[in-house]
Short mmCIF file of C-alpha atoms in Angstrom, two decimals:
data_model
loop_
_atom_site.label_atom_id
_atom_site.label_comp_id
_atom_site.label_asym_id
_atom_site.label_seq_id
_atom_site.Cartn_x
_atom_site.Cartn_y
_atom_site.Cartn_z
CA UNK A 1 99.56 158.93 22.77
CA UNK A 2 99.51 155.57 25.44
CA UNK A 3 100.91 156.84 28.69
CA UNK A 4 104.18 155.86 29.85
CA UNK A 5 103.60 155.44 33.50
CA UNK A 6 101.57 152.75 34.98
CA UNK A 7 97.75 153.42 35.12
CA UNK A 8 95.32 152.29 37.97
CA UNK A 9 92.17 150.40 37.39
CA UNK A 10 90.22 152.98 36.30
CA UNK A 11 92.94 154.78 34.17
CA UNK A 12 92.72 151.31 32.25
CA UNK A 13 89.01 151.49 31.90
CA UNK A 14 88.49 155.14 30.57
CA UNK A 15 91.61 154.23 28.21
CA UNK A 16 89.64 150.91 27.07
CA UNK A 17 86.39 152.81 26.56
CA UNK A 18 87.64 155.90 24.74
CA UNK A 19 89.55 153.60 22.26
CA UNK A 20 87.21 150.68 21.81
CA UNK A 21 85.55 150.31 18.46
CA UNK A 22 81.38 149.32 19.54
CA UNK A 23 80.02 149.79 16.12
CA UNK A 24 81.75 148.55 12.86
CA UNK A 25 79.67 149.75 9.94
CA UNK A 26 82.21 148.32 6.99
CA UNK A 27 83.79 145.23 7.29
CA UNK A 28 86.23 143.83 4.40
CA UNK A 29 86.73 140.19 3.83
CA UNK A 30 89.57 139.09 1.93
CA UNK A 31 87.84 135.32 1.04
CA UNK A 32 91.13 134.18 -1.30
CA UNK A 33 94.82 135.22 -0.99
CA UNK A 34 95.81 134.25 -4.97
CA UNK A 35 94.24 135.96 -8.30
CA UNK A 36 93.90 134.95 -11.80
CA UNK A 37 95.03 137.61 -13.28
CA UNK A 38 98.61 139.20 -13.74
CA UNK A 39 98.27 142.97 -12.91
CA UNK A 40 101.52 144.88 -13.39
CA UNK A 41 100.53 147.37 -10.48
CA UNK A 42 100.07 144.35 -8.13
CA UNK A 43 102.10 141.46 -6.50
CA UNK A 44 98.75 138.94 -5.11
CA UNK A 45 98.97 136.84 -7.97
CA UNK A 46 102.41 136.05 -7.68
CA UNK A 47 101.78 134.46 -4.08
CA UNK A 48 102.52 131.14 -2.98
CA UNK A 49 100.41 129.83 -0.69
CA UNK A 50 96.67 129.68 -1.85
CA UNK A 51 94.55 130.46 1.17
CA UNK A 52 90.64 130.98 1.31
CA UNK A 53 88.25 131.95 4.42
CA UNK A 54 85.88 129.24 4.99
CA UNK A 55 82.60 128.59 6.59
CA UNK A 56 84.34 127.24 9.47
CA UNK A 57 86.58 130.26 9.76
CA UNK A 58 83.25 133.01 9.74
CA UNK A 59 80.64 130.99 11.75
CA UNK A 60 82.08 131.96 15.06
CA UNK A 61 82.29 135.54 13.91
CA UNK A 62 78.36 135.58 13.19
CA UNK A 63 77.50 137.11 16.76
CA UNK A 64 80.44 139.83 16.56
CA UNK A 65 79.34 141.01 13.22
CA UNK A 66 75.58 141.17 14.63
CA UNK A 67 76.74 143.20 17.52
CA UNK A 68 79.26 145.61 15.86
CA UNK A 69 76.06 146.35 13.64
CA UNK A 70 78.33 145.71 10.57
CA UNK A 71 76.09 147.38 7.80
CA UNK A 72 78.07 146.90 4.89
CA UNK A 73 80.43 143.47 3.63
CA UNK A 74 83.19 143.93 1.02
CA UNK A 75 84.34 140.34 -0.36
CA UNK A 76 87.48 140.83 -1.60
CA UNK A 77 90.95 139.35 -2.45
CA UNK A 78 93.00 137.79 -4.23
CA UNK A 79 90.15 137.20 -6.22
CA UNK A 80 86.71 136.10 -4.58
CA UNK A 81 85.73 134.30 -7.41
CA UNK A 82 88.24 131.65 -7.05
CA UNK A 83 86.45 130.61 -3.63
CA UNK A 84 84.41 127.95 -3.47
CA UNK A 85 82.19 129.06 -1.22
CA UNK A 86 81.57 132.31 -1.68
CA UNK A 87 77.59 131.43 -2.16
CA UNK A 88 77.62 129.46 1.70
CA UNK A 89 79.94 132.58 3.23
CA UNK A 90 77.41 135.08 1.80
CA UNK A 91 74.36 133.16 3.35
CA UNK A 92 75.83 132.97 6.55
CA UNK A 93 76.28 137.03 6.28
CA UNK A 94 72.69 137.59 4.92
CA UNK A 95 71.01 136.25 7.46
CA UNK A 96 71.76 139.35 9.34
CA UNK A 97 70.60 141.58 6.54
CA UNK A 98 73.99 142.69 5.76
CA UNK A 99 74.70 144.61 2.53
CA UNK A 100 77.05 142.46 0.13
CA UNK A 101 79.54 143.68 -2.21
CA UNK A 102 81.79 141.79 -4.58
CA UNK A 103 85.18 143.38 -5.92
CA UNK A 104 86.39 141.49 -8.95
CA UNK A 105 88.44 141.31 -11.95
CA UNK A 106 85.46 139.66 -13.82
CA UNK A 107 87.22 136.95 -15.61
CA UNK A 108 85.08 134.26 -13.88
CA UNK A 109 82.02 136.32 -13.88
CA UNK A 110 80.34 134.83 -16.74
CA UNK A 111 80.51 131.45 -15.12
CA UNK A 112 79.35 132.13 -11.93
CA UNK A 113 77.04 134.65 -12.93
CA UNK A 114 74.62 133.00 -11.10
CA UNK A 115 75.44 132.82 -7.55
CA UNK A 116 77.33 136.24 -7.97
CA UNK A 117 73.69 137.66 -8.82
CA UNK A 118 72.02 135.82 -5.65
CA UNK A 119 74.28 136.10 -3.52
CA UNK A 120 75.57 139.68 -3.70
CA UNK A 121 73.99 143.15 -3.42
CA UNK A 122 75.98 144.91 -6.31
CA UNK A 123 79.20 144.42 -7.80
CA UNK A 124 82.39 146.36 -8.51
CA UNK A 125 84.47 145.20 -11.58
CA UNK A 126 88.11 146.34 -12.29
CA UNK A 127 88.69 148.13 -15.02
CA UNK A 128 92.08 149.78 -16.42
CA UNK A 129 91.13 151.26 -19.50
CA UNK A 130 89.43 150.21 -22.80
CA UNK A 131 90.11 146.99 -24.50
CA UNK A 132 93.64 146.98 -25.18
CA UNK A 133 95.08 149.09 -22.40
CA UNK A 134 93.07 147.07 -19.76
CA UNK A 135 94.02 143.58 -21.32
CA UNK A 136 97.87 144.97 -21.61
CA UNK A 137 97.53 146.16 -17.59
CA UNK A 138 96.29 142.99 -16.44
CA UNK A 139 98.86 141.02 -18.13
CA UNK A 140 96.48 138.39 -20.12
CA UNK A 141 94.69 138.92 -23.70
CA UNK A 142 90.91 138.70 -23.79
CA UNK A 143 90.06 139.76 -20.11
CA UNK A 144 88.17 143.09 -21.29
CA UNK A 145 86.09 140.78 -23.92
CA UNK A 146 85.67 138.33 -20.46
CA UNK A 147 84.26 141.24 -18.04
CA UNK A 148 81.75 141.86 -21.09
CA UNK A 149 80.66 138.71 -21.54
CA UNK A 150 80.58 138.13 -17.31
CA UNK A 151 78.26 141.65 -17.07
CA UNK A 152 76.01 141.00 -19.69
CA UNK A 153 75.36 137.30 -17.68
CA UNK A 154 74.81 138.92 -14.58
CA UNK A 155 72.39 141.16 -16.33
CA UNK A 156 70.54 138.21 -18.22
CA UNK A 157 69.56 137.03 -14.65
CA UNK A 158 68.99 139.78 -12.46
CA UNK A 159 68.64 143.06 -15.09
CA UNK A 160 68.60 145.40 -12.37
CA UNK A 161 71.90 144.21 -11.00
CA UNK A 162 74.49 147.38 -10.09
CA UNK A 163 77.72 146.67 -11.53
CA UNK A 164 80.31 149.81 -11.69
CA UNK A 165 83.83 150.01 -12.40
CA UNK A 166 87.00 150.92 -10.36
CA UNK A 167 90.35 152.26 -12.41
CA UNK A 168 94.20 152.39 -10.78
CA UNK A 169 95.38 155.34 -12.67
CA UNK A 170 99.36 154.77 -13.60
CA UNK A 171 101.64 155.26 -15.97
CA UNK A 172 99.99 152.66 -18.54
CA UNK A 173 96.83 154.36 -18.53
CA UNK A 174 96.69 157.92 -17.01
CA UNK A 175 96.66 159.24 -21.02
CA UNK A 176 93.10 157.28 -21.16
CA UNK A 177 90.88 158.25 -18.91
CA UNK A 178 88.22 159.31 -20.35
CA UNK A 179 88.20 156.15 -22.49
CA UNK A 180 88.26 154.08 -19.30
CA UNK A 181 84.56 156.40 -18.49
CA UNK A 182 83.51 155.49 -22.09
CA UNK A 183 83.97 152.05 -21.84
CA UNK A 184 82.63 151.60 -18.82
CA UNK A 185 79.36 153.21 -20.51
CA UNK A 186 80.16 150.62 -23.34
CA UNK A 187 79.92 147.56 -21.09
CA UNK A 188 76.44 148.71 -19.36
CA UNK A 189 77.88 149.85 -15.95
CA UNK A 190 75.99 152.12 -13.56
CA UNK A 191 79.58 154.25 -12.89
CA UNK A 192 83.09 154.21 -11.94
CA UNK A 193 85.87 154.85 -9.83
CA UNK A 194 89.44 156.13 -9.85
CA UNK A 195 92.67 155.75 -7.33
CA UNK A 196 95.80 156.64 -7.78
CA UNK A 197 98.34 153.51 -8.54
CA UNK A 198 99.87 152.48 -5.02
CA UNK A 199 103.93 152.27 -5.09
CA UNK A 200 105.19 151.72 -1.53
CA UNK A 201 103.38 150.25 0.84
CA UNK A 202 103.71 146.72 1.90
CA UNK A 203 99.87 145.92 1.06
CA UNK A 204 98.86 143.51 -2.03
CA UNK A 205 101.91 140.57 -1.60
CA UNK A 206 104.27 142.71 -1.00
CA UNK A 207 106.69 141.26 1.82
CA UNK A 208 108.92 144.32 0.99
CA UNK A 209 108.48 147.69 -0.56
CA UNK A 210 108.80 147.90 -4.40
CA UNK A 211 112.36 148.75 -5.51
CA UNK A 212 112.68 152.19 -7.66
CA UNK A 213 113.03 150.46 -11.18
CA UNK A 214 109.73 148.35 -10.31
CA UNK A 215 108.13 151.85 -9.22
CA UNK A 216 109.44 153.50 -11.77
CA UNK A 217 106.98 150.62 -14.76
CA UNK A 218 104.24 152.59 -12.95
CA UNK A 219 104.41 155.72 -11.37
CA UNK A 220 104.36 158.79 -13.62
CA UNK A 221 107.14 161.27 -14.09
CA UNK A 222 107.51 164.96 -13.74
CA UNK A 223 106.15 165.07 -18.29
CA UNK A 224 103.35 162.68 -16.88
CA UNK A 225 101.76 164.66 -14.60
CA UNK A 226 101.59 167.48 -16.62
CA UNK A 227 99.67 165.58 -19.14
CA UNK A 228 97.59 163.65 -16.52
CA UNK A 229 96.76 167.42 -15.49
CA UNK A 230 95.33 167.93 -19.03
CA UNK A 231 93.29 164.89 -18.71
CA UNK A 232 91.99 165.22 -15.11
CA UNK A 233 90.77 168.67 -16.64
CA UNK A 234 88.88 167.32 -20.13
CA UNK A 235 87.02 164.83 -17.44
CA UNK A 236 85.99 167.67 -15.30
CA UNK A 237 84.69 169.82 -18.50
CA UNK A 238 83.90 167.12 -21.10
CA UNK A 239 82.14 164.83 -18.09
CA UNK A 240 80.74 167.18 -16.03
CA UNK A 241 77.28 165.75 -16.18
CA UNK A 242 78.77 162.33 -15.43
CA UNK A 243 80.19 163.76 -12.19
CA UNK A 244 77.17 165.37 -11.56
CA UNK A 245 75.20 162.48 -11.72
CA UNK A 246 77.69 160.58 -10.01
CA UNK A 247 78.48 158.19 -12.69
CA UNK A 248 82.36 159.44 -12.07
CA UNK A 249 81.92 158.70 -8.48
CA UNK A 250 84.60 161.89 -7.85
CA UNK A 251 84.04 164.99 -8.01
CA UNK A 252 86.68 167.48 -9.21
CA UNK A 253 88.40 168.13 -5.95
CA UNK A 254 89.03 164.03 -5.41
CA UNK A 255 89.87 163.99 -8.99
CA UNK A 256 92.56 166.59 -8.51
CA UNK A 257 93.32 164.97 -5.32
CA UNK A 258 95.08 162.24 -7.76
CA UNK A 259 97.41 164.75 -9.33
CA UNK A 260 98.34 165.89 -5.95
CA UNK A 261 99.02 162.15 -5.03
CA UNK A 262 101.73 161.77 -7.99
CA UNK A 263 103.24 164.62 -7.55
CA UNK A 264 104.04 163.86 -3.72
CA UNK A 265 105.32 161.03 -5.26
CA UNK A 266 108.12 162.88 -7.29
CA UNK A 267 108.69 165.37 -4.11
CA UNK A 268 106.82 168.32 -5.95
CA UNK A 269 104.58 168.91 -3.33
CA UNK A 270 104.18 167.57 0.69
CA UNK A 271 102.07 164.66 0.90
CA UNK A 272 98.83 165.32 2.43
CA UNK A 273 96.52 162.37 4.55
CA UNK A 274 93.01 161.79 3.05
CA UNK A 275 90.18 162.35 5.02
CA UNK A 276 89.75 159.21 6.46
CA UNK A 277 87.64 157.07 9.49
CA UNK A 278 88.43 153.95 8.49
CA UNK A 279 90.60 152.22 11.75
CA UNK A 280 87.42 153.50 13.95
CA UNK A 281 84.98 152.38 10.94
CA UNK A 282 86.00 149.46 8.88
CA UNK A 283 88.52 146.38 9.23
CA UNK A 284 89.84 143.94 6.92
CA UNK A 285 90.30 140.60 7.82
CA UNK A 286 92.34 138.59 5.32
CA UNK A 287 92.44 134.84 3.81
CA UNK A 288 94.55 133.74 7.23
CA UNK A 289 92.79 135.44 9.43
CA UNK A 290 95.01 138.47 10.17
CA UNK A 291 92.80 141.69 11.00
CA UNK A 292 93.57 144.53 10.18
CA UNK A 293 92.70 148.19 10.56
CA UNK A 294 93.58 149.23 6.40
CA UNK A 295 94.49 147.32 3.74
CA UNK A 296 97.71 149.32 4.50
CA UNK A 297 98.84 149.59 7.99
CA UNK A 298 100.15 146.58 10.17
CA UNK A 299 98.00 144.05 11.91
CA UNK A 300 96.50 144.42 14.62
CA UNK A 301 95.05 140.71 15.69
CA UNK A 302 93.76 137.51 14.04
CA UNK A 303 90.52 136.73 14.59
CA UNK A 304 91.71 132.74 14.69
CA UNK A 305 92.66 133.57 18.30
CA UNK A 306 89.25 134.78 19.47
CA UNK A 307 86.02 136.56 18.49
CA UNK A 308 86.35 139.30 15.74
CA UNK A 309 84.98 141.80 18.72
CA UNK A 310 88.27 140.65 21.13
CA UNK A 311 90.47 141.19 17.94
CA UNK A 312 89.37 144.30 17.70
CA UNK A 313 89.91 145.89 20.81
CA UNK A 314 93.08 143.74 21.47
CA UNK A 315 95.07 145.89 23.54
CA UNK A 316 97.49 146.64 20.24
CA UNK A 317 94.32 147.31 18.52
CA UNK A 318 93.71 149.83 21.40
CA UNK A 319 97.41 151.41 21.45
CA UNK A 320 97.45 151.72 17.72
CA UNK A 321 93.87 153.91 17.46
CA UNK A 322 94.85 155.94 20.49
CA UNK A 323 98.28 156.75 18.84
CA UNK A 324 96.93 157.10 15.02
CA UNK A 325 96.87 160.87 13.91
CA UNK A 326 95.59 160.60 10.05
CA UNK A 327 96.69 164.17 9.27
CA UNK A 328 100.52 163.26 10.30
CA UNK A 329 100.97 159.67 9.98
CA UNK A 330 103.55 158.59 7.17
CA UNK A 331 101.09 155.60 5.75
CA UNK A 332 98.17 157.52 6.02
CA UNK A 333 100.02 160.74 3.98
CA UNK A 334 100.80 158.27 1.15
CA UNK A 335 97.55 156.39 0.76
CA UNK A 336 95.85 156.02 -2.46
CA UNK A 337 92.29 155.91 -0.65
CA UNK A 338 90.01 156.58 1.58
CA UNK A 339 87.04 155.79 4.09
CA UNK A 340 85.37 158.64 5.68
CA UNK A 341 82.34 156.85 6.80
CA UNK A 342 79.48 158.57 7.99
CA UNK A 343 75.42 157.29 8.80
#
């Protein structure tokens, strides 16, 4: 914990150095605050104000990325799809041989199949379920059919493009599962994902946390975890050489590890913290420039009012690492994932 007394000179030095983040390996960009789809589990399309990170906004950034030795660039949202200049932000980024990832609901994929497959690295595509599950989750008909159509455009271009899927298991689709791995196989992806459906926190456009009858549309009950228990086991047995192969990218402890999550939720069991890195590892800096350290704890800077290295080690930035215990803290017990970086 930050001292209460007053600390000398050097006191604030040794505090500065054991708490300042040198080398950030992930680095999440948020490039649009809106989306263009309608996702019961999520609030970002409902937002007003349409923000995207421009040019203007990265360029000064350029040097601190190069010197935290970011390795890895998540573009995210919102959806990343509906900026404009996604292919100029990415070539400002490659320059410095930085590995680019897009996260997308792939209803614009098809027509920007192009620049998606020369400006990224590999792709990750949403997926709730098969056809009719996923189109009823993210509240418009057809977007399954679009995310087809989008993948196999990608894969006209560039055929050795990696696209893979990641699922938000709740109540809608927790029964279909193993449909969600089978058509992800359907639509030619290289594997997917799963996380646990994220109820109250104050990330994704929420300004406050979701009311019970609102958590209730998509958490599970007490009868739904007993069948989700059923179906996290037919994955493990029926899909074991998927997990092996890491095609399901968990393996059967993180799959149970999604169980556990909903039934914290109800109260049947104490919530327990991922293992997770990511405030010493990662940031994410979103469409207005506020950094922070998760998609789900408070912000710690904006990197509008200086570089994205001053932002980091702001002195909240500082006082929020040196006070963060993962295995206790109430945010990190409840989170739906996790970043345990290593080289």
């Amino acid at each position: 914990m930050p001292s209460r007394e007053p600390r000398s000179a050097t006191a604030d030095a040794d505090f500065a150095g054991i708490h300042r983040v040198t080398r950030l390996p992930v680095l999440v960009l948020q490039v649009h605050s809106s989306c263009n789809c309608k996702c019961v589990m999520c609030d970002i399309w409902k937002t007003a104000e349409l923000r995207a990170l421009t040019p203007a906004d990265l360029e000064p950034h350029l040097a601190s990325i190069r010197d935290l030795q970011v390795r890895w660039i998540v573009f995210s949202g919102g959806e990343p799809l509906l900026n404009r200049a996604l292919p100029q932000l990415c070539g400002m980024l490659r320059r410095g041989g930085v590995h680019l990832t897009l996260l997308t609901a792939g209803l614009l994929l098809k027509k920007y199949a192009r620049e998606v497959a020369a400006s990224f690295d590999d792709l990750i595509v949403s997926l709730d379920g098969p056809r009719d599950i996923h189109d009823e989750i993210r509240g418009l008909p057809g977007t399954f059919d679009l995310i087809a159509t989008g993948v196999a455009a990608v894969r006209e271009i560039c055929p050795g493009f990696r696209i893979s899927a990641r699922s938000t298991v709740q109540k809608a689709n927790f029964r279909h599962l193993r449909e969600t791995i089978d058509a992800a196989r359907s639509l030619g992806l290289q594997g997917i994902s799963f996380l646990p459906v994220d109820i109250d926190s104050h990330a994704f456009n929420r300004p406050i946390a979701w009311a019970a009858s609102r958590q209730k549309a998509v958490a599970l009950s007490i009868a739904d975890v007993t069948e989700l228990e059923a179906e996290i086991n037919a994955i493990i047995h029926d899909h074991a050489e998927d997990i092996r192969s890491g095609f399901v990218a968990e393996s059967p402890e993180k799959l149970w590890r999604i169980v556990r999550h909903f039934r914290a939720q109800l109260g049947l069991e104490q919530p327990t913290s991922p293992r997770c890195n990511a405030p010493w590892t990662s940031a994410v800096v979103e469409s207005d420039g506020t950094l922070r350290p998760c998609f789900f704890h408070p912000p710690i800077g904006n990197i509008h009012n200086g570089s994205l290295q001053e932002a980091l080690n702001s002195e909240a930035a500082l006082h929020f690492r040196s006070a963060l215990d993962v295995r206790t803290n109430p945010i990190c017990n409840r989170c739906v994932c996790s970043l345990n970086y290593r080289d």
